[in-house]
Structures are given as structure tokens and as C-alpha cells.
PDB file of C-alpha atoms in Angstrom:
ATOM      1  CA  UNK A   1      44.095 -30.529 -20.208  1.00 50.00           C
ATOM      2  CA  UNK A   2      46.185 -29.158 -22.972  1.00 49.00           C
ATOM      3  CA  UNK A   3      43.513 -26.376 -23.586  1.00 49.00           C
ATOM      4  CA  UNK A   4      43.121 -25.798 -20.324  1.00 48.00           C
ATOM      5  CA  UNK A   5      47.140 -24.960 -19.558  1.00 46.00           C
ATOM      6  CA  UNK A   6      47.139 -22.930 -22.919  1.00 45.00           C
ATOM      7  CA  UNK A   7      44.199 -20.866 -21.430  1.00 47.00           C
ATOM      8  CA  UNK A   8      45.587 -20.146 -18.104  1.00 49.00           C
ATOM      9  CA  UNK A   9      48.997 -19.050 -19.878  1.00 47.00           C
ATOM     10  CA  UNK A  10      47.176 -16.672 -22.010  1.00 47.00           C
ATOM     11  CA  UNK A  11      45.283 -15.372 -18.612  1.00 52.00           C
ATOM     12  CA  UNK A  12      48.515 -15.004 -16.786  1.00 52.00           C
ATOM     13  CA  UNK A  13      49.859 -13.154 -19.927  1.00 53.00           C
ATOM     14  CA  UNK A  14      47.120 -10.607 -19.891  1.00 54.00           C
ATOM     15  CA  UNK A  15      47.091  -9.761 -16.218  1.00 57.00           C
ATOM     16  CA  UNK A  16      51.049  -9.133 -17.210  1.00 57.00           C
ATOM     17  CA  UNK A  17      50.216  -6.194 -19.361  1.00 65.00           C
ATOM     18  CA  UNK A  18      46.651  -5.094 -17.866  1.00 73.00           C
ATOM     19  CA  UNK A  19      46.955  -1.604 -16.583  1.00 75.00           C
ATOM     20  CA  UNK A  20      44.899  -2.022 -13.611  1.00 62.00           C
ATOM     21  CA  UNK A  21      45.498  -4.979 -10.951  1.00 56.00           C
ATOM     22  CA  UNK A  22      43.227  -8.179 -10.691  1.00 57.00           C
ATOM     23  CA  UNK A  23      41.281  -6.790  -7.584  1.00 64.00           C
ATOM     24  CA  UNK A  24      40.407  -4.156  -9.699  1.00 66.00           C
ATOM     25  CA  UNK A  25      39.058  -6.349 -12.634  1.00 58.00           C
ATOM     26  CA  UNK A  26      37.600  -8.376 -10.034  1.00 61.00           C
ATOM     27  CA  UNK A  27      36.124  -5.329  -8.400  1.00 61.00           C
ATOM     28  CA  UNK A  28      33.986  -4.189 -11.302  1.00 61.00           C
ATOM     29  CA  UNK A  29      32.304  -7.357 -11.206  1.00 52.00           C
ATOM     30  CA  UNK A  30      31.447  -6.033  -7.896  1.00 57.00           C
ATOM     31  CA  UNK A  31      28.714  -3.708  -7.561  1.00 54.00           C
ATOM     32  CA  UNK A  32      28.763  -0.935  -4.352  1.00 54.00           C
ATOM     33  CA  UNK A  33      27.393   1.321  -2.289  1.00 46.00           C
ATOM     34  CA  UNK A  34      25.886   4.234  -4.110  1.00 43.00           C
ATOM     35  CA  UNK A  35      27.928   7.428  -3.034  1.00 41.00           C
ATOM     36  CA  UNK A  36      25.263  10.011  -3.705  1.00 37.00           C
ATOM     37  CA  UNK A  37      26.017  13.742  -3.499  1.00 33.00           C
ATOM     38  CA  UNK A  38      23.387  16.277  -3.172  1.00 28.00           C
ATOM     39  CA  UNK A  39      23.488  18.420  -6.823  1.00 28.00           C
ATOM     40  CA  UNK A  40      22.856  21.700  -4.657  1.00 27.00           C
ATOM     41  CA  UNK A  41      26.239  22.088  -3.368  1.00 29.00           C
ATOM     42  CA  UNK A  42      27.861  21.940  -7.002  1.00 31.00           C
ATOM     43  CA  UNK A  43      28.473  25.528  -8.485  1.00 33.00           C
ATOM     44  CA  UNK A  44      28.668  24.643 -12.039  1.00 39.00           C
ATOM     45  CA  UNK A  45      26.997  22.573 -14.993  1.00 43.00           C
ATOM     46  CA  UNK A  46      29.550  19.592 -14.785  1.00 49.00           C
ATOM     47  CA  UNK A  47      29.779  19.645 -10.691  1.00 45.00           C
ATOM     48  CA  UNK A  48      25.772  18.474 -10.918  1.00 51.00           C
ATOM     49  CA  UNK A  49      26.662  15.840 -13.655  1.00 48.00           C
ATOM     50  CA  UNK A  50      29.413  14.582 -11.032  1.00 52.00           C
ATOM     51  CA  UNK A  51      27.455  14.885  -8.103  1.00 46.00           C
ATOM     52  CA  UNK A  52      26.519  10.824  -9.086  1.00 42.00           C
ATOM     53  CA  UNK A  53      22.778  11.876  -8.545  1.00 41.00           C
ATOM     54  CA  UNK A  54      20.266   9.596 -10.905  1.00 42.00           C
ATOM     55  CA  UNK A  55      20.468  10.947 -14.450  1.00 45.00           C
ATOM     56  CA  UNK A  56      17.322  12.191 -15.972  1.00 43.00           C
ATOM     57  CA  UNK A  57      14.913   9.580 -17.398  1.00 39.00           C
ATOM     58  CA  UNK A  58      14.050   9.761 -21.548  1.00 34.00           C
ATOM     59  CA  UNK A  59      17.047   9.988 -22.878  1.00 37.00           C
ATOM     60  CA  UNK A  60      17.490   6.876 -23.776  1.00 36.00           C
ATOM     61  CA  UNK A  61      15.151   5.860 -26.634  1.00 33.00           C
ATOM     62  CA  UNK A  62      12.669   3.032 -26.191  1.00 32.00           C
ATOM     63  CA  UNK A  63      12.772   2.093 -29.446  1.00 34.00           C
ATOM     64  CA  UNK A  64      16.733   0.921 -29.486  1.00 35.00           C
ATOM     65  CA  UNK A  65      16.935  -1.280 -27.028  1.00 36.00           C
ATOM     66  CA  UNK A  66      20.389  -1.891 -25.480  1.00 38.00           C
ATOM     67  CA  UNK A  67      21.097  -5.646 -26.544  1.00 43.00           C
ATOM     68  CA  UNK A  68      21.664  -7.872 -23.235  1.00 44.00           C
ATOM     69  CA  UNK A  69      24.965  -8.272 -21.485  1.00 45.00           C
ATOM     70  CA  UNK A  70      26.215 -10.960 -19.576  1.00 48.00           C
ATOM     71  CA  UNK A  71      28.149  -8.201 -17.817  1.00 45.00           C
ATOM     72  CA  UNK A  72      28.249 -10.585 -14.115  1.00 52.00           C
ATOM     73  CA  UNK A  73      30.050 -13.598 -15.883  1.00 57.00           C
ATOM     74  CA  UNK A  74      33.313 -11.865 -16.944  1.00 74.00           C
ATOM     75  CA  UNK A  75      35.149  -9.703 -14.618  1.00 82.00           C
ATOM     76  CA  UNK A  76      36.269  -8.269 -17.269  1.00 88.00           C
ATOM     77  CA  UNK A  77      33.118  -7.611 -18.924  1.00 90.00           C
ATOM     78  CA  UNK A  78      32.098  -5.245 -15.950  1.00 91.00           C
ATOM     79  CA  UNK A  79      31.844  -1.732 -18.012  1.00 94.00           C
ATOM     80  CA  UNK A  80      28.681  -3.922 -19.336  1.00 93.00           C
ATOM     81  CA  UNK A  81      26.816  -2.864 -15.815  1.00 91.00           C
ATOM     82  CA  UNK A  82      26.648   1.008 -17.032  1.00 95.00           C
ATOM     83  CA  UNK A  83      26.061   0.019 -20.890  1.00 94.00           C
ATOM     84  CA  UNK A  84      23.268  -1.656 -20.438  1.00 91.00           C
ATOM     85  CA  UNK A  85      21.279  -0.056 -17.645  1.00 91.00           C
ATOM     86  CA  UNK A  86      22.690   3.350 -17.475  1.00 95.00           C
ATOM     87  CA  UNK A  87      19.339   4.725 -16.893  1.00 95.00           C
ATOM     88  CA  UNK A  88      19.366   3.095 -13.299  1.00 93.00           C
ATOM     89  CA  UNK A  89      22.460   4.841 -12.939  1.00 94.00           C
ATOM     90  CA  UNK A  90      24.815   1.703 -11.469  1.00 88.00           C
ATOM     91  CA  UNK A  91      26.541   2.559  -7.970  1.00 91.00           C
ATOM     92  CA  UNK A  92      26.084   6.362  -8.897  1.00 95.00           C
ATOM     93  CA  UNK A  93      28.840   6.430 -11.529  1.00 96.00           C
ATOM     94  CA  UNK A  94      26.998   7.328 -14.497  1.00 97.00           C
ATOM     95  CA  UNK A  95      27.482  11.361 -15.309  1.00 96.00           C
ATOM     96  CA  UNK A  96      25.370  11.299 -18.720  1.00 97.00           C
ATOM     97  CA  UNK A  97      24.177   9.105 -21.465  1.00 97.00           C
ATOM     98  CA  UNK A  98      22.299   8.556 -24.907  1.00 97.00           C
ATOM     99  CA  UNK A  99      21.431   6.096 -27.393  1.00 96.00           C
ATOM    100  CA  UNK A 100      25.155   5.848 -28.614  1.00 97.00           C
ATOM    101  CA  UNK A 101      27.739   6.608 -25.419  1.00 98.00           C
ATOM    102  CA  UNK A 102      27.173   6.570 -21.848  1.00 97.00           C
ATOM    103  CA  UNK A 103      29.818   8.141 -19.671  1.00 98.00           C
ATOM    104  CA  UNK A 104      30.655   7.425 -16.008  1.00 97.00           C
ATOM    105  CA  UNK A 105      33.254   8.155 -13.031  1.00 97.00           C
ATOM    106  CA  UNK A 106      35.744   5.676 -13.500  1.00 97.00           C
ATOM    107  CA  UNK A 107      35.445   3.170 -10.335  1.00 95.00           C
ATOM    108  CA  UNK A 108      38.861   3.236  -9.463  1.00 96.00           C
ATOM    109  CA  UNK A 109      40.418   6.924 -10.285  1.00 98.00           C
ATOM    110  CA  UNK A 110      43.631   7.318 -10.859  1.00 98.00           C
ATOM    111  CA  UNK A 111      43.149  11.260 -10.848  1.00 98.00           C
ATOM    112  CA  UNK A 112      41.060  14.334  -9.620  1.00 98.00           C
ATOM    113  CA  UNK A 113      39.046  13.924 -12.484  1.00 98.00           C
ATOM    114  CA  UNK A 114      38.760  10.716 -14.313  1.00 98.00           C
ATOM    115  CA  UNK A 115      35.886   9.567 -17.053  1.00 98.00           C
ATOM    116  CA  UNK A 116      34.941   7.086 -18.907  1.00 98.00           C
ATOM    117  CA  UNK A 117      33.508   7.345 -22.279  1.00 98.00           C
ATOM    118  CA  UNK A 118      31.954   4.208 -23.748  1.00 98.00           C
ATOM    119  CA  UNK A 119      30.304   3.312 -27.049  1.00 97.00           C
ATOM    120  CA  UNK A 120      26.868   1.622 -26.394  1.00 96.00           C
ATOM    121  CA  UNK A 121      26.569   0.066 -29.642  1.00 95.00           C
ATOM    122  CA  UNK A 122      27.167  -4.001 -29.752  1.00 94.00           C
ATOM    123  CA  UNK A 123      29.364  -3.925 -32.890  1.00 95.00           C
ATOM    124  CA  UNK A 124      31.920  -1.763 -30.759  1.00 95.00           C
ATOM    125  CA  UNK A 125      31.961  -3.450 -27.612  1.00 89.00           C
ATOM    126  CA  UNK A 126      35.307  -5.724 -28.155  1.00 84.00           C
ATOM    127  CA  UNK A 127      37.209  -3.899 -30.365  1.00 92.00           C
ATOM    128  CA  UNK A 128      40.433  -3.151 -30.267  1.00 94.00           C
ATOM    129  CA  UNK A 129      40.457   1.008 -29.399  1.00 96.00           C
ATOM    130  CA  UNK A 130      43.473   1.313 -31.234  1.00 97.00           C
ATOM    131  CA  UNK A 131      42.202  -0.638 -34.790  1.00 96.00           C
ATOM    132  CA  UNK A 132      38.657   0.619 -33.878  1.00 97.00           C
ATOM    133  CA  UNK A 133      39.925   4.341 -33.805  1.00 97.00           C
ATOM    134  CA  UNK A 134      42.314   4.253 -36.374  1.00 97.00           C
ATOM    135  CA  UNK A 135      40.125   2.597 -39.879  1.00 97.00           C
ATOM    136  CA  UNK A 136      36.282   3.900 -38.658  1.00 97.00           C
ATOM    137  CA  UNK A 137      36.603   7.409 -39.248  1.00 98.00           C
ATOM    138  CA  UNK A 138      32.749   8.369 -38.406  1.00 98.00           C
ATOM    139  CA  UNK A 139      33.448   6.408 -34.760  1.00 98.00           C
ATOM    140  CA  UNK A 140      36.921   8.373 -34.729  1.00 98.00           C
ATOM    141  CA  UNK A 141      34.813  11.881 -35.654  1.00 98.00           C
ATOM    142  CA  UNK A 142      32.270  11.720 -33.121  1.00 98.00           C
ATOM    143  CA  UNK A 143      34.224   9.982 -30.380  1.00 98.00           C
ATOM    144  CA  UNK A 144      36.709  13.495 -30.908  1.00 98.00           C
ATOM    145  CA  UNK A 145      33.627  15.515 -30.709  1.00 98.00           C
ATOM    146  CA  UNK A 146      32.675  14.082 -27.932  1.00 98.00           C
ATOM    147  CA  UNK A 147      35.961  14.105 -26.056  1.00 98.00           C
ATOM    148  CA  UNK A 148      35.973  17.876 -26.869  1.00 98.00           C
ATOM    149  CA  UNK A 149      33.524  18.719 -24.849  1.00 97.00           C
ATOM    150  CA  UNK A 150      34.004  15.846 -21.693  1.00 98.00           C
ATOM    151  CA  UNK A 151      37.387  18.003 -21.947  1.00 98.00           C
ATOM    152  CA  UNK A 152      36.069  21.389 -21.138  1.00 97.00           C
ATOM    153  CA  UNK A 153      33.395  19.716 -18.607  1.00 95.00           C
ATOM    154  CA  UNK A 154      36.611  18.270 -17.009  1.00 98.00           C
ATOM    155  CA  UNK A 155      37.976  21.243 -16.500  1.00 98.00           C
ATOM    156  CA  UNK A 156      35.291  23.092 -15.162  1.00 96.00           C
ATOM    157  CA  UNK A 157      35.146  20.353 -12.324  1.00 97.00           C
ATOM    158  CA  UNK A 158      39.156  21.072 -11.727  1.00 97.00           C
ATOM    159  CA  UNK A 159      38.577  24.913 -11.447  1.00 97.00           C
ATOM    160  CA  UNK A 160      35.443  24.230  -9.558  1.00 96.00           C
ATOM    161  CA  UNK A 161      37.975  21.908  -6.934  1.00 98.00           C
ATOM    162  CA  UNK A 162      40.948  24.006  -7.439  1.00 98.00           C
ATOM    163  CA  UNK A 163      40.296  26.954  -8.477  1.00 97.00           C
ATOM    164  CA  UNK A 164      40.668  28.823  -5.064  1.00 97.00           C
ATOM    165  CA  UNK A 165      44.078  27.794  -4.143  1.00 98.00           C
ATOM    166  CA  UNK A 166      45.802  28.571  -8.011  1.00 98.00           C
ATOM    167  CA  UNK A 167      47.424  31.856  -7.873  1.00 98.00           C
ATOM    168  CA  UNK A 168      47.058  31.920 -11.793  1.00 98.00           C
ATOM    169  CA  UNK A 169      43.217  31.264 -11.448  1.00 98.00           C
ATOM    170  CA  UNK A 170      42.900  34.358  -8.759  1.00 97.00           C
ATOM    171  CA  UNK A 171      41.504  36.986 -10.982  1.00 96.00           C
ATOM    172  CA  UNK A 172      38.858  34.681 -12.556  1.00 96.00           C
ATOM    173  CA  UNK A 173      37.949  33.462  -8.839  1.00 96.00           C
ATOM    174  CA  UNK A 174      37.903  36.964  -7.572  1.00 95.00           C
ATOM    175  CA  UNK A 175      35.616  38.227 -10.927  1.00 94.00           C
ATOM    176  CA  UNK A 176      33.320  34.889 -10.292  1.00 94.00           C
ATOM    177  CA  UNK A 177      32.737  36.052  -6.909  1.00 93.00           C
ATOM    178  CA  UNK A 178      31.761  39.760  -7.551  1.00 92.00           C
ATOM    179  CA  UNK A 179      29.351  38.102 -10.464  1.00 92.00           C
ATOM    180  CA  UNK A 180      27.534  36.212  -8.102  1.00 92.00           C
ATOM    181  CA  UNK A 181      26.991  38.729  -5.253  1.00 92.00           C
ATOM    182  CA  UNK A 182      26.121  41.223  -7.775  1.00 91.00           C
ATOM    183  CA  UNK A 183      21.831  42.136  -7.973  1.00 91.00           C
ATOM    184  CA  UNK A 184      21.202  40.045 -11.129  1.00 89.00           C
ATOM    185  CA  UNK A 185      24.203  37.471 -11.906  1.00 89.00           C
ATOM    186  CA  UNK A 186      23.849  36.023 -15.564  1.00 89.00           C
ATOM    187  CA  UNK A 187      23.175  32.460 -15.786  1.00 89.00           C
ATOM    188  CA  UNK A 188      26.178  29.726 -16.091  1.00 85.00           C
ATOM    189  CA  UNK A 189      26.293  29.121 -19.637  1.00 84.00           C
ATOM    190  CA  UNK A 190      26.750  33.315 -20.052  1.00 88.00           C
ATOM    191  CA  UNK A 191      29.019  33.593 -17.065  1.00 86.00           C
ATOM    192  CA  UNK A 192      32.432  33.169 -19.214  1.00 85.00           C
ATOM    193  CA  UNK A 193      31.449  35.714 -21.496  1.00 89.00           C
ATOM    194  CA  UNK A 194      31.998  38.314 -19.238  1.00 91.00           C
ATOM    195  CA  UNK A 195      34.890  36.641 -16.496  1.00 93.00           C
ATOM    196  CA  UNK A 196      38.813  37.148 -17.128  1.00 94.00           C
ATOM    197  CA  UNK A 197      40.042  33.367 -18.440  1.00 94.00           C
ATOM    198  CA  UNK A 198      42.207  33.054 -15.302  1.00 96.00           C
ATOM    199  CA  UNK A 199      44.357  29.517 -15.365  1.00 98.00           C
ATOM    200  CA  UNK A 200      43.951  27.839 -18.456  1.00 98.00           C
ATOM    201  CA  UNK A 201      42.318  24.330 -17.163  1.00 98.00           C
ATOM    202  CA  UNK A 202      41.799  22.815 -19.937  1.00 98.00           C
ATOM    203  CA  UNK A 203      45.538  22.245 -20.780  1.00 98.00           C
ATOM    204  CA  UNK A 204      45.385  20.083 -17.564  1.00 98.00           C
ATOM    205  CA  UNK A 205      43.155  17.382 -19.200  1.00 98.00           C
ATOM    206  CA  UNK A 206      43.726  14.596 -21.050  1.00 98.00           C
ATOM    207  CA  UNK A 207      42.151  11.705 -23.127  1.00 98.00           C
ATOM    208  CA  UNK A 208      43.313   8.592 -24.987  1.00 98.00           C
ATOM    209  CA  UNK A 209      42.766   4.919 -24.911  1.00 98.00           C
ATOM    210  CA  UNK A 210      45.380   1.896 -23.412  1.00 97.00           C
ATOM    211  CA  UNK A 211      47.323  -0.052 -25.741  1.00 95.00           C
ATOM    212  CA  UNK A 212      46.264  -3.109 -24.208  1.00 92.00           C
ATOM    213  CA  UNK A 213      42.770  -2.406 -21.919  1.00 93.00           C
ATOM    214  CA  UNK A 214      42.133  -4.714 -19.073  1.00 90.00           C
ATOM    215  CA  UNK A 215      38.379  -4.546 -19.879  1.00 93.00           C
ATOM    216  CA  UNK A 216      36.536  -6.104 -22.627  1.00 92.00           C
ATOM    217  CA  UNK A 217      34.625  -2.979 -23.450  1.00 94.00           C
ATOM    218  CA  UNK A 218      35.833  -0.359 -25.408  1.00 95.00           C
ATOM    219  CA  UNK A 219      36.360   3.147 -23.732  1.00 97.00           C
ATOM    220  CA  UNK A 220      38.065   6.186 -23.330  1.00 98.00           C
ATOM    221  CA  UNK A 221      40.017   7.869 -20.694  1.00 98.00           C
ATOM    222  CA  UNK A 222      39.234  11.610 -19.847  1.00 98.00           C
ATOM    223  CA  UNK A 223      40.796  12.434 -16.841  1.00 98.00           C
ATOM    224  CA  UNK A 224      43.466  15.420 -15.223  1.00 98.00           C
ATOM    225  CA  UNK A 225      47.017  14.708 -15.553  1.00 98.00           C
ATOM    226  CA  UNK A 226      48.000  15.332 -12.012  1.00 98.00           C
ATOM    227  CA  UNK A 227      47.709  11.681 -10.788  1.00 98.00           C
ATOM    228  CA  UNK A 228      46.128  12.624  -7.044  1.00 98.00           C
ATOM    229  CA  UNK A 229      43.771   9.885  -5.876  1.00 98.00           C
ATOM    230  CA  UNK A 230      43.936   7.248  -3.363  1.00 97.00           C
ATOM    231  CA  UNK A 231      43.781   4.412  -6.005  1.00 97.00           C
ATOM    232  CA  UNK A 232      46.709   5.282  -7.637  1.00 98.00           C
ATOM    233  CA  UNK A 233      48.301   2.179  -5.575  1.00 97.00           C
ATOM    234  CA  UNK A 234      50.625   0.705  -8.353  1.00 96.00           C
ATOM    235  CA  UNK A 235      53.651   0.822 -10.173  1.00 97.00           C
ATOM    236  CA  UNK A 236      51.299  -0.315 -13.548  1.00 96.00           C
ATOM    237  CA  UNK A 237      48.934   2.470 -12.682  1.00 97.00           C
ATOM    238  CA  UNK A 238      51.041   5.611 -12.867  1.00 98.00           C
ATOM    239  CA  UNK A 239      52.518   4.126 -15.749  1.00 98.00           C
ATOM    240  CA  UNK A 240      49.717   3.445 -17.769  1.00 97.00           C
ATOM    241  CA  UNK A 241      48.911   7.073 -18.038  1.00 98.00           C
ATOM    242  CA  UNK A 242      52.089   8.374 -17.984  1.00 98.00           C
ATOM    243  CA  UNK A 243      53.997   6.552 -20.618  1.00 97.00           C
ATOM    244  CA  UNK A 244      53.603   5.749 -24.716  1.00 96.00           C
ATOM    245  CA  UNK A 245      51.178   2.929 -23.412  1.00 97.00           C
ATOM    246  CA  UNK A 246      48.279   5.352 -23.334  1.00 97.00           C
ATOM    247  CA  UNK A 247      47.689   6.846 -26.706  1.00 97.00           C
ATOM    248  CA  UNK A 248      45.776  10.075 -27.086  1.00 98.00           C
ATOM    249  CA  UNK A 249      42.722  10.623 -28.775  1.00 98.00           C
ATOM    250  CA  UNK A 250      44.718  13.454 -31.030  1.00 97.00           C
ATOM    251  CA  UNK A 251      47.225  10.726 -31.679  1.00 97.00           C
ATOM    252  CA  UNK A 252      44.750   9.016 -34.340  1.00 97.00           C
ATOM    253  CA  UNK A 253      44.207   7.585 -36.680  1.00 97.00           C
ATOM    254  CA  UNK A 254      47.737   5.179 -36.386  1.00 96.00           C
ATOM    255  CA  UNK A 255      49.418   3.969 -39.349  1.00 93.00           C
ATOM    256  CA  UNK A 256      48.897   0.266 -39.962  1.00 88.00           C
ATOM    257  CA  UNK A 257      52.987  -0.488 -39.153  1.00 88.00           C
ATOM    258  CA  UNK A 258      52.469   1.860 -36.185  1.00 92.00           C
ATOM    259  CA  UNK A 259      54.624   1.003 -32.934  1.00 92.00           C
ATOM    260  CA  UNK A 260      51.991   1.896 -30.614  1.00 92.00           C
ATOM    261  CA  UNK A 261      50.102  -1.461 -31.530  1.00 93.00           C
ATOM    262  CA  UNK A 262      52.931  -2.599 -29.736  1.00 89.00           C
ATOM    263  CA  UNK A 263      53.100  -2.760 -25.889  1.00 85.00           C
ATOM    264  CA  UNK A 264      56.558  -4.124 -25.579  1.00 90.00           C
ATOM    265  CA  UNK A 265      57.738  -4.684 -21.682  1.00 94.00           C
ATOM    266  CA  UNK A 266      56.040  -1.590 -20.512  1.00 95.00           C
ATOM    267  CA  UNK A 267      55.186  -2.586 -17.161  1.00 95.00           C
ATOM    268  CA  UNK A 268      59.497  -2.678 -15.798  1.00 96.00           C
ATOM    269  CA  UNK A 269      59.976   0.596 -17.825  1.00 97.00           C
ATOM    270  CA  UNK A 270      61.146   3.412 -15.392  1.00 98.00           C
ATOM    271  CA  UNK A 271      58.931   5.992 -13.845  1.00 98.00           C
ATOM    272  CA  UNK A 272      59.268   9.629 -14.424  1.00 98.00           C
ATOM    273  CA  UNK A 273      57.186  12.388 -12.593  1.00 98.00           C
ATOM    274  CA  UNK A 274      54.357  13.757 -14.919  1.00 98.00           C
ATOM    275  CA  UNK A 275      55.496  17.624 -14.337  1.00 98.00           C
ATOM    276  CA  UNK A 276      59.177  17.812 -13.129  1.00 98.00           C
ATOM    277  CA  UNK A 277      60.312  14.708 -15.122  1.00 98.00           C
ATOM    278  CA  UNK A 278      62.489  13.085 -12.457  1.00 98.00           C
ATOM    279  CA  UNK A 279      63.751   9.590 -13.059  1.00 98.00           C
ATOM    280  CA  UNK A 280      61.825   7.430  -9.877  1.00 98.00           C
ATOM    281  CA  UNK A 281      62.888   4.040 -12.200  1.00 98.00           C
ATOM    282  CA  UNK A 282      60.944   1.156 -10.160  1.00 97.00           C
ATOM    283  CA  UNK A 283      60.729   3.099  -6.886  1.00 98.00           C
ATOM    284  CA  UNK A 284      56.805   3.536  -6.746  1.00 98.00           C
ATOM    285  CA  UNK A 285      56.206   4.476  -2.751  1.00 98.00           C
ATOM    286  CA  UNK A 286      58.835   7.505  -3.495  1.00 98.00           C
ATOM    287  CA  UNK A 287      57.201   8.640  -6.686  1.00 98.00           C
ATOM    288  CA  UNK A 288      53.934   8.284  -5.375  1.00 98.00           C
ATOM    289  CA  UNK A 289      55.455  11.041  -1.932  1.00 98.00           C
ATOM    290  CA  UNK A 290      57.183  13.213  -4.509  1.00 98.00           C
ATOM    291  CA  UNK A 291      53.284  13.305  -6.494  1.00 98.00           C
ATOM    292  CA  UNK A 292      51.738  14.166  -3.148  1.00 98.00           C
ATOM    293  CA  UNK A 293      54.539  17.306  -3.043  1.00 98.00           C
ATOM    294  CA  UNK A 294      53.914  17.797  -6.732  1.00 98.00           C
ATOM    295  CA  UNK A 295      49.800  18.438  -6.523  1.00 98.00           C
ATOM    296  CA  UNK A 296      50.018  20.974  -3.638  1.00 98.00           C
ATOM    297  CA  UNK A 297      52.115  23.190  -5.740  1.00 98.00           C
ATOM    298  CA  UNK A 298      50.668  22.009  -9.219  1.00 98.00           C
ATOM    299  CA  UNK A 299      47.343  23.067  -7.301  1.00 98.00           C
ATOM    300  CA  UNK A 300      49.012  26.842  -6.106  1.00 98.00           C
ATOM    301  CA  UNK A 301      50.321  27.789  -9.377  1.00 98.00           C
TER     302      UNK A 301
END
């Protein structure tokens, strides 16, 4: 009985400092419908990869075998799911994998853009991201590497969104355009060679890891800063991302004494907005209205 109460406090302290809610934890238990979109309407390499269409077959090697999850007993083992079947591509989430990292759509977005990268090797499932990322420097190197280029793919699928409405972006959109209509346009991957930069994207993207993760399974946030999506539903959400709770990828490696191991009473700290910095404190339904004002004219500039 004694074990038991101890076990339940523990629970209730965890959901206290998760960064997503319990239906969410709950809900990646859950699988659902596949939301399938045809690759042919993307216009660029990382609009197919998001298009949530079955990823090719053979890149996983038969000859390292994924160790077996028991994924459907935990909620909070659900990143398992796209571990150890991402070939099958679970719910249409998974954008690309290999023998080492898979990467998906997160399930519940809390931006425009918003990844998942997660280590597919057993020793790495439940560690700590911050200990993990801070003493293995080969993990640290290739995760970096990795996160890189998930960047730039990121932004490509923000331009590829956005890019028509940004003022800033006009004279790359207007260049793109001429390319294409032109007798013999150059293939994507020579496209930028020869196209103004336009709006620097890539400054809009971000990565880094929570100080404490609801999910058992390590992984890394890559997603836009701008905070626009319908799941963005709670106080703990927008803060998550938007306070010293999330550490960056370029934050690491922490020193042992480091506060960010810490992550204090984060949940009742005040809210400020992401790009004009005003003070919303604990008022979430007006910060979330003033973020809906925010992205049409973060999305004009």
C-alpha cells in the first residue's frame, strides 16, 4: 500500500512538470487515422518527405534488427510505435529513417513545422537528453549534424507554406517563378544556386530537447518558432518552447553544476510573446489571440 501511494505521488509529480498534458501522453498510446497527402502537390525535396506518404523500403538494414518494444504498455513509451516499425510508416508521421534515427511529424504540433528526431538505438532510449547530450560527444556530433540539416529541410517547408505572403521573401518567390516557367528549369537541388536568398528561413527554426520530457524516449525538437497550430491548447505548451525549459541543441554540452538540469517551478512562470516580448503572465486564451495577430504579420514580413 505504501509502494503503491509512493508511486502515484511520483506520477502526479511528473504530470506536474510534463510539457504536454495527459491526453496527449495518453494519445500516443493511441494510434490514428493515416492523413496521407499526395507527394505531387509538394514543390520541394522536404514538402514530399512531409507529405506523410510511406517512406521508401531498404533503408533499414536487415541485418540490425530493431530490438522489440513494448511501446502499447506505457503511454509514455509511445515514440516506441515509430522506432520500431518505422518502415510501416505509423499513422503517416514518419518523414525519413535509417539504422540509427528515425524522424517523424510530431503528433501533436505545437508549430507550422514541428519534428521529431529520435535515436533508434536501445542503449539511448531512456536517457536523460540533457546527461545523454552533454558526456557522449559522438551522440552529441552526429545528433548536431543531423539537426543541421532537419534545420534547412524545415525551412524549406516554411518558405514552401509562407513564402508567398513574406514581403522579404518576394524577390526569391518572383525569381522561383520565372525559373520554373522558363524552357529548361534546373533541377531542385541546383535551383538555389542561381535564385536571390530572399527571407532568411532558416533563422526561423529551432531545435533543442525538454528539461524534463514527458516521453520515455529520447528525442529532439525541430520545429518553427512561431507557435501557430491548433494544439497549442495550454499554458505548459507555449511555455515549454518558449522558456529556459527547452534547451537548444547549440546549448551543449552543459556543465555538470549546470542550472538547466534544473526545472524549478516552470510551469506558473509568466508568459511572454516569442517575437514582441509582451508580459501575458498566466493569461493563456489572450496570449494565444495576440499569437494569432503575431503569425499574420510574422508571415508578411
Amino acid at each position: 500500500m505504501a509502494d503503491a501511494t509512493k508511486n502515484n505521488s511520483r506520477t502526479r509529480k511528473e504530470q506536474r512538470q510534463d510539457p504536454i498534458v495527459a491526453e496527449e501522453i495518453d494519445g500516443m498510446s493511441k494510434p490514428q487515422a493515416s492523413n496521407t497527402t499526395t507527394a505531387s502537390k509538394r514543390t520541394n525535396a522536404f514538402a514530399e518527405l512531409m507529405s506523410a506518404k510511406k517512406p521508401k523500403p531498404g533503408l533499414v538494414s536487415a541485418e540490425a534488427p530493431v530490438k522489440p518494444l513494448k511501446w502499447d504498455l506505457d503511454a509514455r513509451n509511445g515514440l516506441g510505435l515509430y522506432i520500431e516499425h518505422p518502415e510501416k510508416n505509423p499513422e503517416g508521421l514518419v518523414v525519413e529513417y535509417d539504422d540509427d534515427f528515425v524522424v517523424i511529424n510530431d503528433k501533436f504540433p505545437k508549430a507550422s513545422v514541428h519534428l521529431l528526431l529520435i535515436p533508434r538505438k536501445s542503449e539511448y532510449y531512456e536517457q536523460h537528453p540533457l546527461c545523454l547530450l552533454s558526456t557522449d560527444s559522438a551522440f552529441r556530433a552526429e545528433v548536431q549534424t543531423r539537426v543541421i540539416r532537419l534545420k534547412q529541410l524545415a525551412a524549406s517547408e516554411l518558405r514552401r507554406k509562407y513564402g508567398r505572403h513574406s514581403a522579404s521573401d518576394l524577390s526569391y518567390q518572383t525569381a522561383l517563378s520565372d525559373l520554373m516557367n522558363s524552357a529548361d528549369p534546373p533541377p531542385p537541388d541546383q535551383r538555389d544556386a542561381v535564385l536571390p536568398p530572399g527571407r532568411d528561413w532558416l533563422s526561423e527554426i529551432k531545435a533543442g530537447v525538454h528539461t524534463h520530457p514527458s516521453m520515455n524516449h529520447m528525442h529532439i525538437h525541430v520545429m518553427s518558432q512561431e507557435m501557430h497550430s491548433p494544439c497549442l491548447k495550454h499554458k505548459k505548451h507555449y511555455l515549454s518552447f518558449n522558456s529556459s525549459f527547452f534547451v537548444s541543441v547549440e546549448e551543449f554540452p552543459l556543465q555538470g553544476g549546470s542550472e538547466r538540469y534544473k526545472p524549478g517551478t516552470w510551469p506558473v512562470w509568466d508568459m511572454k510573446c516569442w517575437r514582441c516580448g509582451e508580459n501575458y503572465q498566466n493569461k493563456f486564451a489572450k496570449l494565444k489571440a495576440h499569437l494569432g495577430e503575431e503569425f499574420e504579420a510574422w508571415k508578411k514580413e
